[in-house]
Amino acid sequence: MTRYDILTAVPTAFHSDGALDLEGSRAIFRFVAESGNEGAFILGTTGEFPAIDATEFAAIVEAALAELKDRMRVVVHVGQPSTFEALRLVEIAKGLGATEFAALTPYYLKATDQSIFDYFEALSAAVGDGRLYVYIYPARSGNPVSVELLTRLAALPNIVGAKVSELSLDEIAAYRAAVPDDFDLYTGADRDLIAAVRSGAQGVVSGVSSVTPKPFRALADAGRSGDADAIAAAQAAVDDVVSLIGGDMARMKEAYRVLDVVDTHCRMAIAEPTDAEREAVARVLSLIHI
């Protein structure tokens, strides 16, 4: 059966001074738990992972598992610039009960294909009986993953799929043609659920769905129905929401304020929404009724 999975990329809550707001993060997790989505992707780009230390990582993972694990899959992102750091996060998350993991390729410094392979080989061994996704985001990491390299990675034990961000549908299709049928591919492009599935993906990892799950659920349902008119209408609704909020964590957090989930802020150097953008967020939330 063709899948239209939606994994929610979950923001992390911070106080206005930048301190971690663990109770605020719990409130976000509880909101996401009611979305009906298939899973949650925590401590990824939307979760501002580069600004999280190991102690905070442990606290967030523990909270996420407590609030979400009985409701949906929880994929914990552990990617780091070095194998040493990534392995440390795997062990922390495993110790707290995590069973699904994702890892961005090593980033900042240029890596060879072999060094990327070695990194994932070590992570594959470390997750034990868990499941590991390769996170491919060359626009941020600086390190692409060729079709040939992904084919090698897909053969490693416990590596079960990949999340692909800011790559074309043709590139997703090329990955699909090269990896095993049971290897899952997820696009990181919020609006591309239907197009990515048609290119061979199994779903989307969507940050925008963390605050507006309803139009994304409608799009997934329309995709499963195969009704062209329903797909077109649902796609238009998703396009409208994504065009306003996009991958902007500050706007997502403005939505949480409007929804009275939590008054939260970004820790990283992300511009606050303008007054016009705040008004637009409030307007779209009132129209879609979440």
mmCIF file of C-alpha atoms in Angstrom:
data_model
loop_
_atom_site.group_PDB
_atom_site.id
_atom_site.type_symbol
_atom_site.label_atom_id
_atom_site.label_comp_id
_atom_site.label_asym_id
_atom_site.label_seq_id
_atom_site.Cartn_x
_atom_site.Cartn_y
_atom_site.Cartn_z
ATOM 1 C CA MET A 1 0.000 0.000 0.000
ATOM 2 C CA THR A 2 1.241 3.488 -0.863
ATOM 3 C CA ARG A 3 2.110 5.421 2.285
ATOM 4 C CA TYR A 4 1.575 9.100 3.004
ATOM 5 C CA ASP A 5 3.315 9.319 6.384
ATOM 6 C CA ILE A 6 3.645 12.663 8.133
ATOM 7 C CA LEU A 7 6.372 12.963 10.752
ATOM 8 C CA THR A 8 6.111 16.206 12.685
ATOM 9 C CA ALA A 9 9.387 18.105 12.995
ATOM 10 C CA VAL A 10 8.949 19.461 16.511
ATOM 11 C CA PRO A 11 10.242 22.854 17.698
ATOM 12 C CA THR A 12 12.019 23.138 21.043
ATOM 13 C CA ALA A 13 10.678 25.692 23.535
ATOM 14 C CA PHE A 14 12.957 28.351 25.026
ATOM 15 C CA HIS A 15 12.337 31.241 27.389
ATOM 16 C CA SER A 16 12.900 34.797 26.176
ATOM 17 C CA ASP A 17 16.407 34.788 27.703
ATOM 18 C CA GLY A 18 17.337 31.650 25.734
ATOM 19 C CA ALA A 19 17.095 29.200 28.628
ATOM 20 C CA LEU A 20 15.497 25.846 27.848
ATOM 21 C CA ASP A 21 11.780 25.767 28.638
ATOM 22 C CA LEU A 22 11.271 22.089 29.374
ATOM 23 C CA GLU A 23 7.655 22.457 30.473
ATOM 24 C CA GLY A 24 6.983 24.495 27.342
ATOM 25 C CA SER A 25 8.486 21.699 25.257
ATOM 26 C CA ARG A 26 6.234 19.235 27.034
ATOM 27 C CA ALA A 27 3.245 21.389 26.090
ATOM 28 C CA ILE A 28 4.342 21.321 22.452
ATOM 29 C CA PHE A 29 4.759 17.541 22.582
ATOM 30 C CA ARG A 30 1.245 17.173 24.002
ATOM 31 C CA PHE A 31 -0.132 19.349 21.209
ATOM 32 C CA VAL A 32 1.711 17.269 18.586
ATOM 33 C CA ALA A 33 0.405 14.080 20.197
ATOM 34 C CA GLU A 34 -3.129 15.148 19.246
ATOM 35 C CA SER A 35 -2.251 15.774 15.576
ATOM 36 C CA GLY A 36 -2.988 12.305 14.241
ATOM 37 C CA ASN A 37 0.366 12.296 12.465
ATOM 38 C CA GLU A 38 2.348 9.100 12.232
ATOM 39 C CA GLY A 39 5.384 10.287 14.139
ATOM 40 C CA ALA A 40 7.498 13.041 15.648
ATOM 41 C CA PHE A 41 11.007 14.034 14.592
ATOM 42 C CA ILE A 42 12.636 15.732 17.586
ATOM 43 C CA LEU A 43 15.832 17.747 17.960
ATOM 44 C CA GLY A 44 16.283 18.206 14.238
ATOM 45 C CA THR A 45 16.675 21.475 12.376
ATOM 46 C CA THR A 46 13.244 22.682 13.534
ATOM 47 C CA GLY A 47 14.258 21.713 17.076
ATOM 48 C CA GLU A 48 17.365 23.965 16.866
ATOM 49 C CA PHE A 49 19.645 21.033 17.661
ATOM 50 C CA PRO A 50 22.964 22.891 17.109
ATOM 51 C CA ALA A 51 22.123 25.043 20.145
ATOM 52 C CA ILE A 52 21.325 22.130 22.488
ATOM 53 C CA ASP A 53 23.902 20.706 24.917
ATOM 54 C CA ALA A 54 24.029 17.057 26.012
ATOM 55 C CA THR A 55 22.253 17.644 29.332
ATOM 56 C CA GLU A 56 19.416 19.484 27.601
ATOM 57 C CA PHE A 57 19.317 16.787 24.910
ATOM 58 C CA ALA A 58 18.679 14.147 27.572
ATOM 59 C CA ALA A 59 15.939 16.200 29.212
ATOM 60 C CA ILE A 60 14.164 16.844 25.909
ATOM 61 C CA VAL A 61 14.357 13.211 24.795
ATOM 62 C CA GLU A 62 13.002 12.027 28.144
ATOM 63 C CA ALA A 63 10.113 14.497 27.933
ATOM 64 C CA ALA A 64 9.334 13.623 24.316
ATOM 65 C CA LEU A 65 9.202 9.912 24.997
ATOM 66 C CA ALA A 66 7.010 10.438 28.050
ATOM 67 C CA GLU A 67 4.503 12.588 26.150
ATOM 68 C CA LEU A 68 4.566 10.966 22.717
ATOM 69 C CA LYS A 69 5.744 7.371 22.704
ATOM 70 C CA ASP A 70 2.322 5.868 23.426
ATOM 71 C CA ARG A 71 0.751 7.972 20.666
ATOM 72 C CA MET A 72 3.189 7.930 17.757
ATOM 73 C CA ARG A 73 6.664 7.039 16.591
ATOM 74 C CA VAL A 74 9.445 9.193 18.038
ATOM 75 C CA VAL A 75 12.556 9.688 15.881
ATOM 76 C CA VAL A 76 15.421 11.275 17.825
ATOM 77 C CA HIS A 77 17.969 13.232 15.828
ATOM 78 C CA VAL A 78 21.554 12.597 16.978
ATOM 79 C CA GLY A 79 23.617 14.037 14.112
ATOM 80 C CA GLN A 80 26.797 15.869 15.080
ATOM 81 C CA PRO A 81 30.023 17.057 13.395
ATOM 82 C CA SER A 82 31.925 14.100 14.829
ATOM 83 C CA THR A 83 31.289 10.391 15.300
ATOM 84 C CA PHE A 84 32.335 10.728 18.955
ATOM 85 C CA GLU A 85 29.629 13.302 19.703
ATOM 86 C CA ALA A 86 26.927 11.484 17.738
ATOM 87 C CA LEU A 87 27.658 8.193 19.504
ATOM 88 C CA ARG A 88 27.376 9.915 22.863
ATOM 89 C CA LEU A 89 23.892 11.141 21.955
ATOM 90 C CA VAL A 90 22.857 7.696 20.719
ATOM 91 C CA GLU A 91 23.820 6.187 24.063
ATOM 92 C CA ILE A 92 21.939 8.873 25.996
ATOM 93 C CA ALA A 93 18.797 8.421 23.899
ATOM 94 C CA LYS A 94 18.970 4.625 23.991
ATOM 95 C CA GLY A 95 19.304 4.724 27.748
ATOM 96 C CA LEU A 96 16.086 6.729 27.929
ATOM 97 C CA GLY A 97 14.207 4.254 25.736
ATOM 98 C CA ALA A 98 14.532 5.679 22.220
ATOM 99 C CA THR A 99 14.398 3.115 19.425
ATOM 100 C CA GLU A 100 14.360 5.295 16.292
ATOM 101 C CA PHE A 101 17.144 7.679 15.372
ATOM 102 C CA ALA A 102 18.188 10.017 12.587
ATOM 103 C CA ALA A 103 21.599 11.514 11.986
ATOM 104 C CA LEU A 104 22.581 14.413 9.801
ATOM 105 C CA THR A 105 25.779 13.743 7.925
ATOM 106 C CA PRO A 106 28.881 15.219 9.585
ATOM 107 C CA TYR A 107 28.743 18.951 8.960
ATOM 108 C CA TYR A 108 30.719 22.203 8.837
ATOM 109 C CA LEU A 109 33.986 20.621 7.637
ATOM 110 C CA LYS A 110 34.126 18.890 4.281
ATOM 111 C CA ALA A 111 33.871 15.107 4.576
ATOM 112 C CA THR A 112 34.788 12.391 2.092
ATOM 113 C CA ASP A 113 32.362 9.662 1.110
ATOM 114 C CA GLN A 114 34.420 7.189 3.097
ATOM 115 C CA SER A 115 34.423 9.302 6.238
ATOM 116 C CA ILE A 116 30.635 9.720 5.957
ATOM 117 C CA PHE A 117 30.306 5.966 5.508
ATOM 118 C CA ASP A 118 32.509 5.316 8.552
ATOM 119 C CA TYR A 119 30.396 7.724 10.630
ATOM 120 C CA PHE A 120 27.163 5.928 9.742
ATOM 121 C CA GLU A 121 28.735 2.515 10.126
ATOM 122 C CA ALA A 122 29.592 3.388 13.726
ATOM 123 C CA LEU A 123 26.107 4.783 14.377
ATOM 124 C CA SER A 124 24.506 1.732 12.784
ATOM 125 C CA ALA A 125 26.338 -0.504 15.228
ATOM 126 C CA ALA A 126 25.526 1.763 18.169
ATOM 127 C CA VAL A 127 21.749 1.800 17.720
ATOM 128 C CA GLY A 128 21.670 -1.962 18.283
ATOM 129 C CA ASP A 129 18.125 -3.182 17.704
ATOM 130 C CA GLY A 130 16.991 0.345 16.827
ATOM 131 C CA ARG A 131 16.285 1.974 13.489
ATOM 132 C CA LEU A 132 18.471 4.682 11.974
ATOM 133 C CA TYR A 133 17.696 7.238 9.237
ATOM 134 C CA VAL A 134 20.328 9.059 7.207
ATOM 135 C CA TYR A 135 19.580 12.795 7.250
ATOM 136 C CA ILE A 136 20.709 14.354 3.968
ATOM 137 C CA TYR A 137 20.773 18.152 3.963
ATOM 138 C CA PRO A 138 23.745 19.381 1.913
ATOM 139 C CA ALA A 139 22.544 22.999 1.927
ATOM 140 C CA ARG A 140 23.202 23.063 5.687
ATOM 141 C CA SER A 141 25.783 20.334 6.243
ATOM 142 C CA GLY A 142 27.965 21.104 3.232
ATOM 143 C CA ASN A 143 28.251 17.371 2.590
ATOM 144 C CA PRO A 144 26.142 15.757 -0.151
ATOM 145 C CA VAL A 145 25.274 12.078 -0.314
ATOM 146 C CA SER A 146 25.545 10.603 -3.797
ATOM 147 C CA VAL A 147 23.292 7.830 -5.033
ATOM 148 C CA GLU A 148 26.263 5.486 -4.818
ATOM 149 C CA LEU A 149 26.985 6.434 -1.215
ATOM 150 C CA LEU A 150 23.345 6.087 -0.131
ATOM 151 C CA THR A 151 23.298 2.635 -1.741
ATOM 152 C CA ARG A 152 26.274 1.663 0.431
ATOM 153 C CA LEU A 153 24.679 3.144 3.534
ATOM 154 C CA ALA A 154 21.387 1.363 2.876
ATOM 155 C CA ALA A 155 23.225 -1.950 3.085
ATOM 156 C CA LEU A 156 24.375 -1.290 6.654
ATOM 157 C CA PRO A 157 22.462 -3.018 9.461
ATOM 158 C CA ASN A 158 19.766 -0.907 11.131
ATOM 159 C CA ILE A 159 19.818 1.867 8.510
ATOM 160 C CA VAL A 160 16.223 1.816 7.331
ATOM 161 C CA GLY A 161 15.724 5.060 5.456
ATOM 162 C CA ALA A 162 16.678 8.656 4.771
ATOM 163 C CA LYS A 163 15.278 12.126 5.310
ATOM 164 C CA VAL A 164 16.097 14.319 2.313
ATOM 165 C CA SER A 165 15.966 18.127 2.594
ATOM 166 C CA GLU A 166 16.207 20.719 -0.201
ATOM 167 C CA LEU A 167 16.834 18.177 -2.950
ATOM 168 C CA SER A 168 14.752 17.914 -6.098
ATOM 169 C CA LEU A 169 12.059 15.365 -6.825
ATOM 170 C CA ASP A 170 14.328 13.961 -9.526
ATOM 171 C CA GLU A 171 17.023 13.390 -6.911
ATOM 172 C CA ILE A 172 14.524 11.626 -4.648
ATOM 173 C CA ALA A 173 13.499 9.440 -7.594
ATOM 174 C CA ALA A 174 17.152 8.608 -8.259
ATOM 175 C CA TYR A 175 17.588 7.522 -4.638
ATOM 176 C CA ARG A 176 14.408 5.440 -4.880
ATOM 177 C CA ALA A 177 15.674 3.618 -7.945
ATOM 178 C CA ALA A 178 18.918 2.679 -6.204
ATOM 179 C CA VAL A 179 17.888 1.612 -2.690
ATOM 180 C CA PRO A 180 15.888 -1.457 -1.601
ATOM 181 C CA ASP A 181 12.101 -1.362 -1.757
ATOM 182 C CA ASP A 182 11.820 -1.435 2.041
ATOM 183 C CA PHE A 183 14.166 1.534 2.481
ATOM 184 C CA ASP A 184 12.044 4.544 3.483
ATOM 185 C CA LEU A 185 12.528 7.994 1.988
ATOM 186 C CA TYR A 186 11.072 11.145 3.545
ATOM 187 C CA THR A 187 11.172 14.585 2.010
ATOM 188 C CA GLY A 188 11.832 17.584 4.223
ATOM 189 C CA ALA A 189 9.766 19.847 1.924
ATOM 190 C CA ASP A 190 6.483 20.480 3.768
ATOM 191 C CA ARG A 191 4.355 21.067 0.683
ATOM 192 C CA ASP A 192 5.705 18.127 -1.342
ATOM 193 C CA LEU A 193 3.942 15.162 0.290
ATOM 194 C CA ILE A 194 1.995 14.107 -2.816
ATOM 195 C CA ALA A 195 4.767 14.915 -5.297
ATOM 196 C CA ALA A 196 7.409 13.159 -3.210
ATOM 197 C CA VAL A 197 5.295 10.034 -2.793
ATOM 198 C CA ARG A 198 4.802 9.960 -6.550
ATOM 199 C CA SER A 199 8.605 10.129 -6.850
ATOM 200 C CA GLY A 200 9.014 7.136 -4.546
ATOM 201 C CA ALA A 201 9.027 8.607 -1.041
ATOM 202 C CA GLN A 202 6.976 7.311 1.864
ATOM 203 C CA GLY A 203 6.102 10.678 3.347
ATOM 204 C CA VAL A 204 7.233 14.039 4.675
ATOM 205 C CA VAL A 205 8.975 15.379 7.762
ATOM 206 C CA SER A 206 7.096 18.636 8.255
ATOM 207 C CA GLY A 207 7.769 21.458 10.671
ATOM 208 C CA VAL A 208 4.691 23.422 9.608
ATOM 209 C CA SER A 209 2.475 20.460 10.560
ATOM 210 C CA SER A 210 3.647 20.935 14.147
ATOM 211 C CA VAL A 211 1.306 23.924 14.419
ATOM 212 C CA THR A 212 -1.229 23.279 11.637
ATOM 213 C CA PRO A 213 -1.703 19.512 11.353
ATOM 214 C CA LYS A 214 -5.254 19.625 9.946
ATOM 215 C CA PRO A 215 -4.455 20.561 6.309
ATOM 216 C CA PHE A 216 -1.622 18.036 6.223
ATOM 217 C CA ARG A 217 -3.900 15.258 7.476
ATOM 218 C CA ALA A 218 -6.429 16.240 4.808
ATOM 219 C CA LEU A 219 -3.732 16.061 2.140
ATOM 220 C CA ALA A 220 -2.585 12.621 3.288
ATOM 221 C CA ASP A 221 -6.172 11.364 3.323
ATOM 222 C CA ALA A 222 -6.756 12.787 -0.157
ATOM 223 C CA GLY A 223 -3.618 11.096 -1.414
ATOM 224 C CA ARG A 224 -4.806 7.757 -0.086
ATOM 225 C CA SER A 225 -8.221 8.249 -1.684
ATOM 226 C CA GLY A 226 -6.758 9.053 -5.089
ATOM 227 C CA ASP A 227 -9.478 11.678 -5.623
ATOM 228 C CA ALA A 228 -7.879 14.314 -7.875
ATOM 229 C CA ASP A 229 -10.246 17.099 -6.804
ATOM 230 C CA ALA A 230 -9.684 16.351 -3.107
ATOM 231 C CA ILE A 231 -5.934 16.289 -3.648
ATOM 232 C CA ALA A 232 -6.007 19.641 -5.453
ATOM 233 C CA ALA A 233 -8.085 21.295 -2.723
ATOM 234 C CA ALA A 234 -5.978 19.878 0.099
ATOM 235 C CA GLN A 235 -2.754 20.781 -1.691
ATOM 236 C CA ALA A 236 -3.915 24.384 -2.067
ATOM 237 C CA ALA A 237 -4.607 24.581 1.673
ATOM 238 C CA VAL A 238 -1.172 23.191 2.526
ATOM 239 C CA ASP A 239 0.484 25.541 0.038
ATOM 240 C CA ASP A 240 -1.211 28.524 1.690
ATOM 241 C CA VAL A 241 -0.018 27.556 5.166
ATOM 242 C CA VAL A 242 3.507 26.701 4.043
ATOM 243 C CA SER A 243 3.859 29.934 2.095
ATOM 244 C CA LEU A 244 3.120 31.859 5.283
ATOM 245 C CA ILE A 245 5.006 29.845 7.901
ATOM 246 C CA GLY A 246 7.544 27.918 5.833
ATOM 247 C CA GLY A 247 10.509 26.538 7.743
ATOM 248 C CA ASP A 248 10.605 29.589 10.019
ATOM 249 C CA MET A 249 10.729 28.454 13.641
ATOM 250 C CA ALA A 250 9.940 31.932 14.936
ATOM 251 C CA ARG A 251 6.655 31.946 13.024
ATOM 252 C CA MET A 252 5.850 28.446 14.272
ATOM 253 C CA LYS A 253 6.383 29.699 17.810
ATOM 254 C CA GLU A 254 4.187 32.706 17.147
ATOM 255 C CA ALA A 255 1.507 30.183 16.178
ATOM 256 C CA TYR A 256 1.927 28.425 19.529
ATOM 257 C CA ARG A 257 1.347 31.765 21.258
ATOM 258 C CA VAL A 258 -1.829 32.355 19.235
ATOM 259 C CA LEU A 259 -3.003 28.826 20.001
ATOM 260 C CA ASP A 260 -2.253 29.334 23.711
ATOM 261 C CA VAL A 261 -0.012 26.268 23.722
ATOM 262 C CA VAL A 262 3.053 28.069 25.080
ATOM 263 C CA ASP A 263 4.699 31.491 24.927
ATOM 264 C CA THR A 264 8.005 30.395 23.460
ATOM 265 C CA HIS A 265 11.046 31.801 21.693
ATOM 266 C CA CYS A 266 14.008 30.751 19.557
ATOM 267 C CA ARG A 267 17.485 30.315 21.001
ATOM 268 C CA MET A 268 19.298 30.569 17.683
ATOM 269 C CA ALA A 269 19.744 33.852 15.798
ATOM 270 C CA ILE A 270 16.344 33.789 14.102
ATOM 271 C CA ALA A 271 14.486 37.054 13.485
ATOM 272 C CA GLU A 272 11.205 37.539 15.293
ATOM 273 C CA PRO A 273 8.131 37.865 13.039
ATOM 274 C CA THR A 274 7.107 41.334 11.972
ATOM 275 C CA ASP A 275 3.778 42.729 13.118
ATOM 276 C CA ALA A 276 2.355 41.965 9.681
ATOM 277 C CA GLU A 277 3.588 38.380 9.885
ATOM 278 C CA ARG A 278 2.087 37.979 13.359
ATOM 279 C CA GLU A 279 -1.257 39.183 12.065
ATOM 280 C CA ALA A 280 -1.047 36.778 9.127
ATOM 281 C CA VAL A 281 -0.266 33.829 11.413
ATOM 282 C CA ALA A 282 -3.282 34.641 13.590
ATOM 283 C CA ARG A 283 -5.494 35.025 10.515
ATOM 284 C CA VAL A 284 -4.551 31.699 8.944
ATOM 285 C CA LEU A 285 -4.979 29.847 12.236
ATOM 286 C CA SER A 286 -8.477 31.274 12.618
ATOM 287 C CA LEU A 287 -9.373 30.127 9.104
ATOM 288 C CA ILE A 288 -8.152 26.541 9.283
ATOM 289 C CA HIS A 289 -9.216 25.829 12.874
ATOM 290 C CA ILE A 290 -5.962 23.849 13.305
#
